[in-house]
Amino acid sequence: MIRKIVFYPEPVLRTVGKPVEEVTDEIRELAADMLETMYEASGVGLAAQQVGEAIQLAIVDVSHDPECISYLRVNGEEKELSEVCPLTFINPKLELVGKKEADVEGCLSFPDLRGDILRPSEVKATVETLDGETLVIETDGLFSRAIQHETDHLFGKLFIDRMSSAKKLAIRRQLKEMQEQYG
Ligand code: ZN
């Protein structure tokens, strides 16, 4: 079932997600709905907060672009993106490595807003799956960026927080309009 994506400044987007202690049928259904919702909106990632649920559950799928990474290891083994995506993960812990790189990001909770965001290029993410597995995912490129963007959501952080002060100034009016429209 497609769920409604909430837009900035909906307060749930600023809410730190509760860790998922137990994967219930409700959580599985939410995760399946989130995938459907993300594909319908042509996104590459979606966090539970974006459909109104403040829990640590997110999804990422960047497999449309196999060239967007230069490596991918899961629990130490080399993998293809298509073997790992769509990735549904809970309770992530990230170690960020590599030098910071800027690239354009968008967010389904900010229609029409895009901007350069500086992030460490590589990530080592320790996540849990809905089947109770723990995965250590090491990667770079768009996959790293998307995992970082979605993990930010799970902790109430938004990509606008990571924009340069010049960019923040430039989008002030747009944010104000969103506050009026969706607040
Ligand atoms: Zn987002």
Short mmCIF file of C-alpha atoms and ligand atoms in Angstrom, two decimals:
data_model
loop_
_atom_site.label_atom_id
_atom_site.label_comp_id
_atom_site.label_asym_id
_atom_site.label_seq_id
_atom_site.Cartn_x
_atom_site.Cartn_y
_atom_site.Cartn_z
CA MET A 1 0.00 0.00 0.00
CA ILE A 2 1.32 3.40 -0.94
CA ARG A 3 1.64 5.67 2.08
CA LYS A 4 1.54 9.42 2.21
CA ILE A 5 4.97 11.03 2.27
CA VAL A 6 5.15 13.84 4.80
CA PHE A 7 6.75 17.12 3.84
CA TYR A 8 8.90 19.57 5.76
CA PRO A 9 8.17 21.03 8.35
CA GLU A 10 6.08 18.08 9.63
CA PRO A 11 7.41 17.57 13.22
CA VAL A 12 7.87 13.80 12.82
CA LEU A 13 10.78 14.58 10.48
CA ARG A 14 12.58 16.09 13.49
CA THR A 15 11.84 13.17 15.79
CA VAL A 16 14.61 10.75 16.72
CA GLY A 17 13.43 7.26 15.80
CA LYS A 18 12.99 4.57 18.43
CA PRO A 19 15.21 1.55 17.83
CA VAL A 20 13.26 -1.41 16.45
CA GLU A 21 13.40 -4.02 19.23
CA GLU A 22 11.19 -6.62 17.62
CA VAL A 23 10.27 -7.11 13.97
CA THR A 24 6.51 -7.50 14.08
CA ASP A 25 4.11 -8.08 11.16
CA GLU A 26 3.30 -4.40 11.41
CA ILE A 27 6.96 -3.48 10.84
CA ARG A 28 7.20 -5.87 7.86
CA GLU A 29 4.10 -4.34 6.37
CA LEU A 30 5.45 -0.83 6.93
CA ALA A 31 8.74 -1.78 5.21
CA ALA A 32 6.89 -3.28 2.22
CA ASP A 33 4.69 -0.20 1.96
CA MET A 34 7.74 2.06 2.15
CA LEU A 35 9.33 0.25 -0.81
CA GLU A 36 6.17 0.66 -2.85
CA THR A 37 5.93 4.31 -1.82
CA MET A 38 9.57 5.02 -2.67
CA TYR A 39 9.40 3.42 -6.13
CA GLU A 40 6.18 5.24 -6.92
CA ALA A 41 7.85 8.54 -5.99
CA SER A 42 11.01 7.60 -7.99
CA GLY A 43 13.22 7.97 -4.92
CA VAL A 44 16.39 6.06 -4.01
CA GLY A 45 15.76 6.04 -0.27
CA LEU A 46 13.03 6.50 2.31
CA ALA A 47 13.03 6.63 6.10
CA ALA A 48 10.12 5.67 8.36
CA GLN A 49 9.84 9.29 9.54
CA GLN A 50 8.94 10.27 5.98
CA VAL A 51 5.76 8.22 6.20
CA GLY A 52 5.02 9.46 9.70
CA GLU A 53 6.62 6.73 11.85
CA ALA A 54 9.45 7.70 14.19
CA ILE A 55 11.30 4.37 14.29
CA GLN A 56 14.75 3.35 13.07
CA LEU A 57 13.72 1.72 9.79
CA ALA A 58 14.82 2.85 6.35
CA ILE A 59 15.20 1.58 2.81
CA VAL A 60 17.67 2.34 0.03
CA ASP A 61 17.81 1.17 -3.58
CA VAL A 62 20.46 2.56 -5.91
CA SER A 63 20.71 -0.58 -8.07
CA HIS A 64 19.47 1.35 -11.14
CA ASP A 65 23.05 2.65 -11.39
CA PRO A 66 25.56 -0.20 -10.93
CA GLU A 67 28.42 2.22 -11.67
CA CYS A 68 27.59 4.57 -8.78
CA ILE A 69 30.01 2.82 -6.40
CA SER A 70 33.59 1.66 -6.73
CA TYR A 71 33.31 -1.12 -4.15
CA LEU A 72 30.80 -2.89 -1.95
CA ARG A 73 31.54 -5.37 0.80
CA VAL A 74 28.98 -7.01 3.04
CA ASN A 75 30.38 -8.78 6.10
CA GLY A 76 33.76 -8.70 4.37
CA GLU A 77 32.57 -10.24 1.08
CA GLU A 78 32.55 -8.44 -2.26
CA LYS A 79 28.98 -7.93 -3.52
CA GLU A 80 27.14 -6.43 -6.46
CA LEU A 81 24.62 -3.69 -5.76
CA SER A 82 21.86 -5.84 -7.23
CA GLU A 83 22.54 -8.48 -4.56
CA VAL A 84 22.12 -5.98 -1.72
CA CYS A 85 19.42 -3.61 -3.02
CA PRO A 86 16.72 -2.95 -2.14
CA LEU A 87 18.27 -2.72 1.30
CA THR A 88 15.83 -2.56 4.18
CA PHE A 89 17.64 -1.81 7.41
CA ILE A 90 16.97 -1.09 11.05
CA ASN A 91 19.01 0.37 13.90
CA PRO A 92 22.00 1.56 11.84
CA LYS A 93 25.34 2.58 13.29
CA LEU A 94 27.68 4.37 10.92
CA GLU A 95 31.41 4.88 10.81
CA LEU A 96 32.26 7.53 8.29
CA VAL A 97 35.53 7.39 6.42
CA GLY A 98 37.22 9.07 3.49
CA LYS A 99 37.42 12.72 2.67
CA LYS A 100 34.31 14.82 2.38
CA GLU A 101 32.82 15.19 -1.08
CA ALA A 102 30.00 17.40 -2.31
CA ASP A 103 27.23 16.02 -4.48
CA VAL A 104 23.69 16.99 -5.32
CA GLU A 105 20.98 15.51 -3.12
CA GLY A 106 17.24 15.71 -3.12
CA CYS A 107 14.74 14.44 -0.57
CA LEU A 108 11.19 13.15 -1.04
CA SER A 109 10.10 15.31 1.91
CA PHE A 110 11.31 18.44 0.09
CA PRO A 111 9.76 18.37 -3.37
CA ASP A 112 11.59 20.74 -5.75
CA LEU A 113 14.55 21.34 -3.44
CA ARG A 114 18.00 20.09 -4.39
CA GLY A 115 21.42 21.07 -3.20
CA ASP A 116 25.06 20.16 -2.86
CA ILE A 117 25.73 18.32 0.38
CA LEU A 118 29.18 17.62 1.75
CA ARG A 119 29.55 14.13 3.23
CA PRO A 120 32.37 11.68 3.89
CA SER A 121 32.68 9.62 0.71
CA GLU A 122 32.80 6.21 2.37
CA VAL A 123 30.75 4.50 5.01
CA LYS A 124 30.98 1.42 7.17
CA ALA A 125 27.40 0.79 8.23
CA THR A 126 26.42 -1.83 10.78
CA VAL A 127 22.73 -2.50 10.30
CA GLU A 128 20.17 -5.13 11.18
CA THR A 129 17.78 -6.69 8.71
CA LEU A 130 14.15 -7.65 9.23
CA ASP A 131 15.31 -11.29 9.39
CA GLY A 132 17.50 -10.62 12.42
CA GLU A 133 20.81 -10.62 10.56
CA THR A 134 23.53 -8.07 11.23
CA LEU A 135 25.21 -6.72 8.11
CA VAL A 136 28.40 -4.70 8.00
CA ILE A 137 28.21 -2.77 4.74
CA GLU A 138 31.28 -0.98 3.43
CA THR A 139 30.83 1.14 0.34
CA ASP A 140 31.22 4.54 -1.30
CA GLY A 141 29.52 6.62 -3.99
CA LEU A 142 25.77 7.06 -4.14
CA PHE A 143 25.11 4.00 -1.96
CA SER A 144 27.20 5.50 0.85
CA ARG A 145 25.52 8.85 0.40
CA ALA A 146 22.01 7.38 0.42
CA ILE A 147 22.70 5.29 3.55
CA GLN A 148 24.01 8.43 5.30
CA HIS A 149 21.04 10.54 4.16
CA GLU A 150 18.48 7.96 5.37
CA THR A 151 20.31 7.33 8.65
CA ASP A 152 20.22 11.09 9.26
CA HIS A 153 16.41 10.95 8.91
CA LEU A 154 16.22 8.20 11.53
CA PHE A 155 17.86 10.58 13.98
CA GLY A 156 15.72 13.60 13.06
CA LYS A 157 18.37 15.23 10.91
CA LEU A 158 17.58 16.66 7.47
CA PHE A 159 19.75 17.41 4.44
CA ILE A 160 19.05 21.14 4.76
CA ASP A 161 21.00 21.01 8.05
CA ARG A 162 24.09 19.99 6.08
CA MET A 163 23.87 22.69 3.42
CA SER A 164 26.42 25.49 3.31
CA SER A 165 25.37 28.75 4.95
CA ALA A 166 25.22 30.40 1.51
CA LYS A 167 22.86 27.69 0.26
CA LYS A 168 20.76 27.93 3.43
CA LEU A 169 20.38 31.63 2.80
CA ALA A 170 19.47 31.00 -0.84
CA ILE A 171 16.68 28.56 0.05
CA ARG A 172 15.23 30.62 2.92
CA ARG A 173 12.25 31.72 0.87
CA GLN A 174 11.55 28.21 -0.40
CA LEU A 175 11.58 26.83 3.17
CA LYS A 176 9.29 29.60 4.32
CA GLU A 177 6.87 28.74 1.52
CA MET A 178 6.95 25.10 2.55
CA GLN A 179 6.28 26.10 6.17
CA GLU A 180 3.25 28.04 5.01
CA GLN A 181 2.02 25.31 2.69
CA TYR A 182 2.66 22.22 4.83
CA GLY A 183 3.11 23.58 8.36
ZN ZN B 1 15.41 12.53 2.65
#
